[in-house]
Amino acid sequence: MRTSADRSGWVNNTGKKVVHNIRKGKKMKQYLGIFMFSLFIIALRADPEVKIIPDSKERFVKLNDQLEVTCFVTTKSDDKRNLQWTKPTEDDLGLQTKRVTLKSGMIKMYSNLTLTSIKKSQLGKYTCAFGASEASFELKEAAEEKRQANFTYGDKVAVLSCNLLDVDEDKIKKVEWYKNDTLVSELTEKKRYKEDPENRTLTITDPIRADADLYIARFTFKDIEAPYECAVPYAAAPLVLKFEKSKNLIEDDNMELQCKVKGYPHAVVTWLKNNKPLNVTDSKRVVLSTLDGYKNARLVIKNVQFDDAGDYTCKAFSEYFNESDSKMLVVRVKDKLAALWPFLGIVGEVVILCTIIFIYEKRRNKQTESDDNNAEDVDGSTTDKKEGLRHRNTQSNNPTA
């Protein structure tokens, strides 16, 4: 059994331990508070986060392609530092940093990295830094294995395909086909298009020349925000659609001729007049403009003159196929008064006809009067001037009869 002295000693020791623990707890709280305050100060002094848009650690490109990415950071208005772009072969790319003041009083800094024609030497890791904060991405070449096709009358199907050789299949999320920035699954004739995601193919059934265009196989990846676009052409030789056979104009009218061309790649359009290149030096009257993506396919001549009449030919030449196609129409220019001449002719004919009728009637009346006078002379008829009566020669008034 414990004696009273032992109990008092135990109590004193326990009390000392409790007091010691309390003091120790206070110190821990103090240390923790100091630590948290230090973290707060460090956070205040830390550089803000740098971001790159599109946000991808990797970007797949092909040589001679174009690339544009933007690096930005939001910081205090009095921060005079700039964003800095670097890559392994160059310490500083020397790109300009632009500043925009926000409503909050902070400023947003941004810097654009633009590559117009990517070369092998430009592949690698790019880093955008702001003080100790940075963001980076790696530019990689994607080798394409693709199959293109050419349009031919009578084809039942046309098959296009594209695969990326240096990209792991696990990274590819999906592949979608586009035509003129429109999903083929949303085209009006979508039933003729069949996609095979596994083999990365696009099949066009019963193809027509209007199907010829540049098709895009857009690859999207699981961990890469930026997509990759593989361009696959479906080519067709140029075809100039038929013109009206002739065009009749009146002097000082405006003439517009439209040369509509089908085929891909786009052919070069030129105009001929009477089998010679059209003179377009008179830029005020003769204007060439783009039509349906074809340069110089629309021809406008203002205030046409008689010299503008002739045979006009639209010629479309494709360097890809080394072929050309053309169509011609005849342009006629009439005088301003051309519509008046037939009317004047009709009026003249009417006047002449009326004159002839008048002269004829007048002569006929004179002839009739002359015939009557002759008849009176032959019959010996007299006129009673006093009574104004004509008496015929009878037995009663002519005894000699």
PDB file of N, CA and C in Angstrom, residues 102-181:
ATOM      1  N   LEU A 102      -6.423  44.615 -65.728  1.00  0.00           N
ATOM      2  CA  LEU A 102      -7.716  44.036 -65.405  1.00  0.00           C
ATOM      3  C   LEU A 102      -8.509  44.976 -64.495  1.00  0.00           C
ATOM      4  N   LYS A 103      -9.806  44.725 -64.346  1.00  0.00           N
ATOM      5  CA  LYS A 103     -10.650  45.556 -63.501  1.00  0.00           C
ATOM      6  C   LYS A 103     -10.234  45.479 -62.040  1.00  0.00           C
ATOM      7  N   SER A 104      -9.682  44.353 -61.643  1.00  0.00           N
ATOM      8  CA  SER A 104      -9.264  44.168 -60.254  1.00  0.00           C
ATOM      9  C   SER A 104      -8.018  44.971 -59.905  1.00  0.00           C
ATOM     10  N   GLY A 105      -7.385  45.588 -60.890  1.00  0.00           N
ATOM     11  CA  GLY A 105      -6.152  46.326 -60.652  1.00  0.00           C
ATOM     12  C   GLY A 105      -4.915  45.502 -60.951  1.00  0.00           C
ATOM     13  N   MET A 106      -5.081  44.173 -61.096  1.00  0.00           N
ATOM     14  CA  MET A 106      -3.962  43.315 -61.481  1.00  0.00           C
ATOM     15  C   MET A 106      -3.697  43.488 -62.979  1.00  0.00           C
ATOM     16  N   ILE A 107      -2.598  42.940 -63.450  1.00  0.00           N
ATOM     17  CA  ILE A 107      -2.293  42.964 -64.878  1.00  0.00           C
ATOM     18  C   ILE A 107      -2.117  41.536 -65.385  1.00  0.00           C
ATOM     19  N   LYS A 108      -2.492  41.355 -66.625  1.00  0.00           N
ATOM     20  CA  LYS A 108      -2.319  40.061 -67.283  1.00  0.00           C
ATOM     21  C   LYS A 108      -1.238  40.215 -68.341  1.00  0.00           C
ATOM     22  N   MET A 109      -0.192  39.431 -68.205  1.00  0.00           N
ATOM     23  CA  MET A 109       0.881  39.427 -69.191  1.00  0.00           C
ATOM     24  C   MET A 109       0.718  38.215 -70.101  1.00  0.00           C
ATOM     25  N   TYR A 110       0.965  38.409 -71.389  1.00  0.00           N
ATOM     26  CA  TYR A 110       0.908  37.279 -72.313  1.00  0.00           C
ATOM     27  C   TYR A 110       1.946  37.450 -73.409  1.00  0.00           C
ATOM     28  N   SER A 111       2.385  36.319 -73.936  1.00  0.00           N
ATOM     29  CA  SER A 111       3.390  36.312 -74.993  1.00  0.00           C
ATOM     30  C   SER A 111       3.083  35.174 -75.951  1.00  0.00           C
ATOM     31  N   ASN A 112       3.081  35.470 -77.256  1.00  0.00           N
ATOM     32  CA  ASN A 112       2.742  34.483 -78.285  1.00  0.00           C
ATOM     33  C   ASN A 112       4.003  33.881 -78.891  1.00  0.00           C
ATOM     34  N   LEU A 113       4.002  32.564 -79.005  1.00  0.00           N
ATOM     35  CA  LEU A 113       5.061  31.848 -79.719  1.00  0.00           C
ATOM     36  C   LEU A 113       4.484  31.389 -81.045  1.00  0.00           C
ATOM     37  N   THR A 114       5.032  31.884 -82.149  1.00  0.00           N
ATOM     38  CA  THR A 114       4.525  31.556 -83.481  1.00  0.00           C
ATOM     39  C   THR A 114       5.641  30.974 -84.336  1.00  0.00           C
ATOM     40  N   LEU A 115       5.362  29.804 -84.905  1.00  0.00           N
ATOM     41  CA  LEU A 115       6.285  29.159 -85.847  1.00  0.00           C
ATOM     42  C   LEU A 115       5.545  29.037 -87.172  1.00  0.00           C
ATOM     43  N   THR A 116       6.046  29.695 -88.199  1.00  0.00           N
ATOM     44  CA  THR A 116       5.341  29.738 -89.489  1.00  0.00           C
ATOM     45  C   THR A 116       5.622  28.513 -90.350  1.00  0.00           C
ATOM     46  N   SER A 117       6.799  27.991 -90.314  1.00  0.00           N
ATOM     47  CA  SER A 117       7.142  26.808 -91.106  1.00  0.00           C
ATOM     48  C   SER A 117       8.107  25.954 -90.287  1.00  0.00           C
ATOM     49  N   ILE A 118       7.551  24.977 -89.613  1.00  0.00           N
ATOM     50  CA  ILE A 118       8.327  24.211 -88.632  1.00  0.00           C
ATOM     51  C   ILE A 118       9.381  23.351 -89.323  1.00  0.00           C
ATOM     52  N   LYS A 119      10.608  23.441 -88.797  1.00  0.00           N
ATOM     53  CA  LYS A 119      11.732  22.622 -89.272  1.00  0.00           C
ATOM     54  C   LYS A 119      12.154  21.670 -88.165  1.00  0.00           C
ATOM     55  N   LYS A 120      12.964  20.676 -88.535  1.00  0.00           N
ATOM     56  CA  LYS A 120      13.415  19.698 -87.538  1.00  0.00           C
ATOM     57  C   LYS A 120      14.172  20.368 -86.399  1.00  0.00           C
ATOM     58  N   SER A 121      14.932  21.408 -86.720  1.00  0.00           N
ATOM     59  CA  SER A 121      15.704  22.096 -85.692  1.00  0.00           C
ATOM     60  C   SER A 121      14.823  22.795 -84.666  1.00  0.00           C
ATOM     61  N   GLN A 122      13.549  22.992 -85.003  1.00  0.00           N
ATOM     62  CA  GLN A 122      12.643  23.678 -84.086  1.00  0.00           C
ATOM     63  C   GLN A 122      11.861  22.721 -83.205  1.00  0.00           C
ATOM     64  N   LEU A 123      12.042  21.429 -83.400  1.00  0.00           N
ATOM     65  CA  LEU A 123      11.398  20.445 -82.528  1.00  0.00           C
ATOM     66  C   LEU A 123      12.101  20.426 -81.180  1.00  0.00           C
ATOM     67  N   GLY A 124      11.390  20.020 -80.139  1.00  0.00           N
ATOM     68  CA  GLY A 124      11.988  19.934 -78.815  1.00  0.00           C
ATOM     69  C   GLY A 124      11.097  20.558 -77.757  1.00  0.00           C
ATOM     70  N   LYS A 125      11.675  20.784 -76.589  1.00  0.00           N
ATOM     71  CA  LYS A 125      10.933  21.291 -75.444  1.00  0.00           C
ATOM     72  C   LYS A 125      11.001  22.813 -75.383  1.00  0.00           C
ATOM     73  N   TYR A 126       9.840  23.449 -75.239  1.00  0.00           N
ATOM     74  CA  TYR A 126       9.736  24.898 -75.107  1.00  0.00           C
ATOM     75  C   TYR A 126       9.241  25.222 -73.695  1.00  0.00           C
ATOM     76  N   THR A 127       9.877  26.222 -73.079  1.00  0.00           N
ATOM     77  CA  THR A 127       9.527  26.614 -71.714  1.00  0.00           C
ATOM     78  C   THR A 127       9.236  28.101 -71.648  1.00  0.00           C
ATOM     79  N   CYS A 128       8.140  28.428 -70.963  1.00  0.00           N
ATOM     80  CA  CYS A 128       7.784  29.828 -70.713  1.00  0.00           C
ATOM     81  C   CYS A 128       7.891  30.057 -69.213  1.00  0.00           C
ATOM     82  N   ALA A 129       8.731  31.000 -68.798  1.00  0.00           N
ATOM     83  CA  ALA A 129       9.005  31.215 -67.384  1.00  0.00           C
ATOM     84  C   ALA A 129       8.697  32.645 -66.979  1.00  0.00           C
ATOM     85  N   PHE A 130       8.271  32.767 -65.720  1.00  0.00           N
ATOM     86  CA  PHE A 130       8.076  34.071 -65.094  1.00  0.00           C
ATOM     87  C   PHE A 130       8.676  33.968 -63.691  1.00  0.00           C
ATOM     88  N   GLY A 131       9.902  34.431 -63.561  1.00  0.00           N
ATOM     89  CA  GLY A 131      10.617  34.243 -62.310  1.00  0.00           C
ATOM     90  C   GLY A 131      10.911  32.771 -62.107  1.00  0.00           C
ATOM     91  N   ALA A 132      10.483  32.241 -60.939  1.00  0.00           N
ATOM     92  CA  ALA A 132      10.707  30.826 -60.641  1.00  0.00           C
ATOM     93  C   ALA A 132       9.580  29.944 -61.131  1.00  0.00           C
ATOM     94  N   SER A 133       8.467  30.548 -61.603  1.00  0.00           N
ATOM     95  CA  SER A 133       7.334  29.777 -62.101  1.00  0.00           C
ATOM     96  C   SER A 133       7.473  29.578 -63.608  1.00  0.00           C
ATOM     97  N   GLU A 134       7.123  28.377 -64.079  1.00  0.00           N
ATOM     98  CA  GLU A 134       7.271  28.085 -65.505  1.00  0.00           C
ATOM     99  C   GLU A 134       6.274  27.030 -65.953  1.00  0.00           C
ATOM    100  N   ALA A 135       6.069  26.988 -67.271  1.00  0.00           N
ATOM    101  CA  ALA A 135       5.246  25.964 -67.919  1.00  0.00           C
ATOM    102  C   ALA A 135       5.940  25.581 -69.215  1.00  0.00           C
ATOM    103  N   SER A 136       5.752  24.348 -69.650  1.00  0.00           N
ATOM    104  CA  SER A 136       6.487  23.887 -70.831  1.00  0.00           C
ATOM    105  C   SER A 136       5.671  22.867 -71.615  1.00  0.00           C
ATOM    106  N   PHE A 137       6.089  22.651 -72.857  1.00  0.00           N
ATOM    107  CA  PHE A 137       5.523  21.594 -73.691  1.00  0.00           C
ATOM    108  C   PHE A 137       6.608  21.125 -74.652  1.00  0.00           C
ATOM    109  N   GLU A 138       6.420  19.920 -75.177  1.00  0.00           N
ATOM    110  CA  GLU A 138       7.399  19.352 -76.100  1.00  0.00           C
ATOM    111  C   GLU A 138       6.787  19.235 -77.485  1.00  0.00           C
ATOM    112  N   LEU A 139       7.492  19.768 -78.467  1.00  0.00           N
ATOM    113  CA  LEU A 139       7.046  19.750 -79.852  1.00  0.00           C
ATOM    114  C   LEU A 139       7.636  18.525 -80.546  1.00  0.00           C
ATOM    115  N   LYS A 140       6.750  17.642 -81.032  1.00  0.00           N
ATOM    116  CA  LYS A 140       7.187  16.389 -81.642  1.00  0.00           C
ATOM    117  C   LYS A 140       6.651  16.276 -83.070  1.00  0.00           C
ATOM    118  N   GLU A 141       7.423  15.605 -83.888  1.00  0.00           N
ATOM    119  CA  GLU A 141       6.988  15.362 -85.263  1.00  0.00           C
ATOM    120  C   GLU A 141       6.144  14.100 -85.311  1.00  0.00           C
ATOM    121  N   ALA A 142       5.021  14.182 -86.029  1.00  0.00           N
ATOM    122  CA  ALA A 142       4.163  13.014 -86.221  1.00  0.00           C
ATOM    123  C   ALA A 142       4.277  12.560 -87.669  1.00  0.00           C
ATOM    124  N   ALA A 143       4.803  11.367 -87.875  1.00  0.00           N
ATOM    125  CA  ALA A 143       4.940  10.831 -89.226  1.00  0.00           C
ATOM    126  C   ALA A 143       3.589  10.289 -89.690  1.00  0.00           C
ATOM    127  N   GLU A 144       3.149  10.745 -90.858  1.00  0.00           N
ATOM    128  CA  GLU A 144       1.846  10.350 -91.378  1.00  0.00           C
ATOM    129  C   GLU A 144       1.977   9.230 -92.411  1.00  0.00           C
ATOM    130  N   GLU A 145       1.053   8.330 -92.349  1.00  0.00           N
ATOM    131  CA  GLU A 145       0.905   7.307 -93.385  1.00  0.00           C
ATOM    132  C   GLU A 145      -0.528   7.436 -93.903  1.00  0.00           C
ATOM    133  N   LYS A 146      -0.668   8.025 -95.102  1.00  0.00           N
ATOM    134  CA  LYS A 146      -2.019   8.308 -95.584  1.00  0.00           C
ATOM    135  C   LYS A 146      -2.225   7.812 -97.008  1.00  0.00           C
ATOM    136  N   ARG A 147      -3.487   7.662 -97.339  1.00  0.00           N
ATOM    137  CA  ARG A 147      -3.900   7.206 -98.669  1.00  0.00           C
ATOM    138  C   ARG A 147      -4.886   8.216 -99.227  1.00  0.00           C
ATOM    139  N   GLN A 148      -4.551   8.772-100.370  1.00  0.00           N
ATOM    140  CA  GLN A 148      -5.443   9.716-101.030  1.00  0.00           C
ATOM    141  C   GLN A 148      -5.981   9.104-102.312  1.00  0.00           C
ATOM    142  N   ALA A 149      -6.916   9.804-102.965  1.00  0.00           N
ATOM    143  CA  ALA A 149      -7.550   9.247-104.163  1.00  0.00           C
ATOM    144  C   ALA A 149      -7.826  10.360-105.163  1.00  0.00           C
ATOM    145  N   ASN A 150      -7.988   9.954-106.442  1.00  0.00           N
ATOM    146  CA  ASN A 150      -8.342  10.872-107.523  1.00  0.00           C
ATOM    147  C   ASN A 150      -9.701  10.481-108.085  1.00  0.00           C
ATOM    148  N   PHE A 151     -10.497  11.476-108.399  1.00  0.00           N
ATOM    149  CA  PHE A 151     -11.828  11.217-108.931  1.00  0.00           C
ATOM    150  C   PHE A 151     -11.755  10.729-110.368  1.00  0.00           C
ATOM    151  N   THR A 152     -12.541   9.712-110.660  1.00  0.00           N
ATOM    152  CA  THR A 152     -12.672   9.185-112.021  1.00  0.00           C
ATOM    153  C   THR A 152     -14.134   8.828-112.250  1.00  0.00           C
ATOM    154  N   TYR A 153     -14.676   9.233-113.409  1.00  0.00           N
ATOM    155  CA  TYR A 153     -16.062   8.889-113.723  1.00  0.00           C
ATOM    156  C   TYR A 153     -16.248   7.377-113.688  1.00  0.00           C
ATOM    157  N   GLY A 154     -17.329   6.956-113.042  1.00  0.00           N
ATOM    158  CA  GLY A 154     -17.639   5.535-112.982  1.00  0.00           C
ATOM    159  C   GLY A 154     -17.157   4.846-111.728  1.00  0.00           C
ATOM    160  N   ASP A 155     -16.364   5.523-110.884  1.00  0.00           N
ATOM    161  CA  ASP A 155     -15.907   4.893-109.642  1.00  0.00           C
ATOM    162  C   ASP A 155     -17.092   4.615-108.726  1.00  0.00           C
ATOM    163  N   LYS A 156     -17.042   3.456-108.088  1.00  0.00           N
ATOM    164  CA  LYS A 156     -18.092   3.098-107.139  1.00  0.00           C
ATOM    165  C   LYS A 156     -17.795   3.620-105.742  1.00  0.00           C
ATOM    166  N   VAL A 157     -16.507   3.628-105.375  1.00  0.00           N
ATOM    167  CA  VAL A 157     -16.111   4.127-104.053  1.00  0.00           C
ATOM    168  C   VAL A 157     -14.783   4.870-104.182  1.00  0.00           C
ATOM    169  N   ALA A 158     -14.537   5.731-103.201  1.00  0.00           N
ATOM    170  CA  ALA A 158     -13.244   6.395-103.044  1.00  0.00           C
ATOM    171  C   ALA A 158     -12.855   6.252-101.578  1.00  0.00           C
ATOM    172  N   VAL A 159     -11.633   5.784-101.318  1.00  0.00           N
ATOM    173  CA  VAL A 159     -11.204   5.492 -99.949  1.00  0.00           C
ATOM    174  C   VAL A 159     -10.038   6.402 -99.578  1.00  0.00           C
ATOM    175  N   LEU A 160     -10.174   7.100 -98.446  1.00  0.00           N
ATOM    176  CA  LEU A 160      -9.129   7.949 -97.894  1.00  0.00           C
ATOM    177  C   LEU A 160      -8.746   7.401 -96.521  1.00  0.00           C
ATOM    178  N   SER A 161      -7.464   7.553 -96.151  1.00  0.00           N
ATOM    179  CA  SER A 161      -7.040   7.075 -94.829  1.00  0.00           C
ATOM    180  C   SER A 161      -5.843   7.864 -94.339  1.00  0.00           C
ATOM    181  N   CYS A 162      -5.637   7.840 -93.015  1.00  0.00           N
ATOM    182  CA  CYS A 162      -4.476   8.489 -92.402  1.00  0.00           C
ATOM    183  C   CYS A 162      -4.176   7.821 -91.067  1.00  0.00           C
ATOM    184  N   ASN A 163      -2.892   7.492 -90.835  1.00  0.00           N
ATOM    185  CA  ASN A 163      -2.428   6.936 -89.579  1.00  0.00           C
ATOM    186  C   ASN A 163      -1.188   7.679 -89.120  1.00  0.00           C
ATOM    187  N   LEU A 164      -1.000   7.797 -87.793  1.00  0.00           N
ATOM    188  CA  LEU A 164       0.184   8.418 -87.209  1.00  0.00           C
ATOM    189  C   LEU A 164       1.105   7.316 -86.715  1.00  0.00           C
ATOM    190  N   LEU A 165       2.295   7.257 -87.317  1.00  0.00           N
ATOM    191  CA  LEU A 165       3.192   6.143 -87.048  1.00  0.00           C
ATOM    192  C   LEU A 165       3.900   6.248 -85.702  1.00  0.00           C
ATOM    193  N   ASP A 166       4.265   7.438 -85.276  1.00  0.00           N
ATOM    194  CA  ASP A 166       5.079   7.610 -84.073  1.00  0.00           C
ATOM    195  C   ASP A 166       4.259   7.948 -82.836  1.00  0.00           C
ATOM    196  N   VAL A 167       2.952   7.707 -82.889  1.00  0.00           N
ATOM    197  CA  VAL A 167       2.095   8.000 -81.754  1.00  0.00           C
ATOM    198  C   VAL A 167       1.515   6.695 -81.214  1.00  0.00           C
ATOM    199  N   ASP A 168       1.620   6.498 -79.911  1.00  0.00           N
ATOM    200  CA  ASP A 168       1.083   5.288 -79.298  1.00  0.00           C
ATOM    201  C   ASP A 168      -0.433   5.245 -79.454  1.00  0.00           C
ATOM    202  N   GLU A 169      -0.948   4.059 -79.774  1.00  0.00           N
ATOM    203  CA  GLU A 169      -2.385   3.908 -79.939  1.00  0.00           C
ATOM    204  C   GLU A 169      -3.144   4.239 -78.663  1.00  0.00           C
ATOM    205  N   ASP A 170      -2.497   3.988 -77.508  1.00  0.00           N
ATOM    206  CA  ASP A 170      -3.167   4.257 -76.230  1.00  0.00           C
ATOM    207  C   ASP A 170      -3.421   5.746 -76.028  1.00  0.00           C
ATOM    208  N   LYS A 171      -2.647   6.589 -76.703  1.00  0.00           N
ATOM    209  CA  LYS A 171      -2.817   8.037 -76.536  1.00  0.00           C
ATOM    210  C   LYS A 171      -3.962   8.589 -77.383  1.00  0.00           C
ATOM    211  N   ILE A 172      -4.336   7.867 -78.426  1.00  0.00           N
ATOM    212  CA  ILE A 172      -5.374   8.359 -79.339  1.00  0.00           C
ATOM    213  C   ILE A 172      -6.753   8.089 -78.750  1.00  0.00           C
ATOM    214  N   LYS A 173      -7.534   9.157 -78.620  1.00  0.00           N
ATOM    215  CA  LYS A 173      -8.880   9.044 -78.069  1.00  0.00           C
ATOM    216  C   LYS A 173      -9.891   8.737 -79.169  1.00  0.00           C
ATOM    217  N   LYS A 174      -9.872   9.516 -80.254  1.00  0.00           N
ATOM    218  CA  LYS A 174     -10.776   9.275 -81.379  1.00  0.00           C
ATOM    219  C   LYS A 174     -10.265  10.000 -82.614  1.00  0.00           C
ATOM    220  N   VAL A 175     -10.808   9.616 -83.777  1.00  0.00           N
ATOM    221  CA  VAL A 175     -10.471  10.236 -85.056  1.00  0.00           C
ATOM    222  C   VAL A 175     -11.779  10.598 -85.763  1.00  0.00           C
ATOM    223  N   GLU A 176     -11.905  11.870 -86.146  1.00  0.00           N
ATOM    224  CA  GLU A 176     -13.101  12.334 -86.840  1.00  0.00           C
ATOM    225  C   GLU A 176     -12.706  12.958 -88.172  1.00  0.00           C
ATOM    226  N   TRP A 177     -13.549  12.763 -89.187  1.00  0.00           N
ATOM    227  CA  TRP A 177     -13.266  13.278 -90.527  1.00  0.00           C
ATOM    228  C   TRP A 177     -14.087  14.533 -90.781  1.00  0.00           C
ATOM    229  N   TYR A 178     -13.423  15.535 -91.383  1.00  0.00           N
ATOM    230  CA  TYR A 178     -14.053  16.823 -91.680  1.00  0.00           C
ATOM    231  C   TYR A 178     -13.896  17.155 -93.168  1.00  0.00           C
ATOM    232  N   LYS A 179     -14.893  17.903 -93.665  1.00  0.00           N
ATOM    233  CA  LYS A 179     -14.811  18.484 -95.009  1.00  0.00           C
ATOM    234  C   LYS A 179     -15.242  19.940 -94.893  1.00  0.00           C
ATOM    235  N   ASN A 180     -14.333  20.857 -95.229  1.00  0.00           N
ATOM    236  CA  ASN A 180     -14.617  22.293 -95.107  1.00  0.00           C
ATOM    237  C   ASN A 180     -15.100  22.651 -93.699  1.00  0.00           C
ATOM    238  N   ASP A 181     -14.367  22.154 -92.696  1.00  0.00           N
ATOM    239  CA  ASP A 181     -14.644  22.434 -91.288  1.00  0.00           C
ATOM    240  C   ASP A 181     -15.992  21.892 -90.826  1.00  0.00           C
TER     241      ASP A 181
END
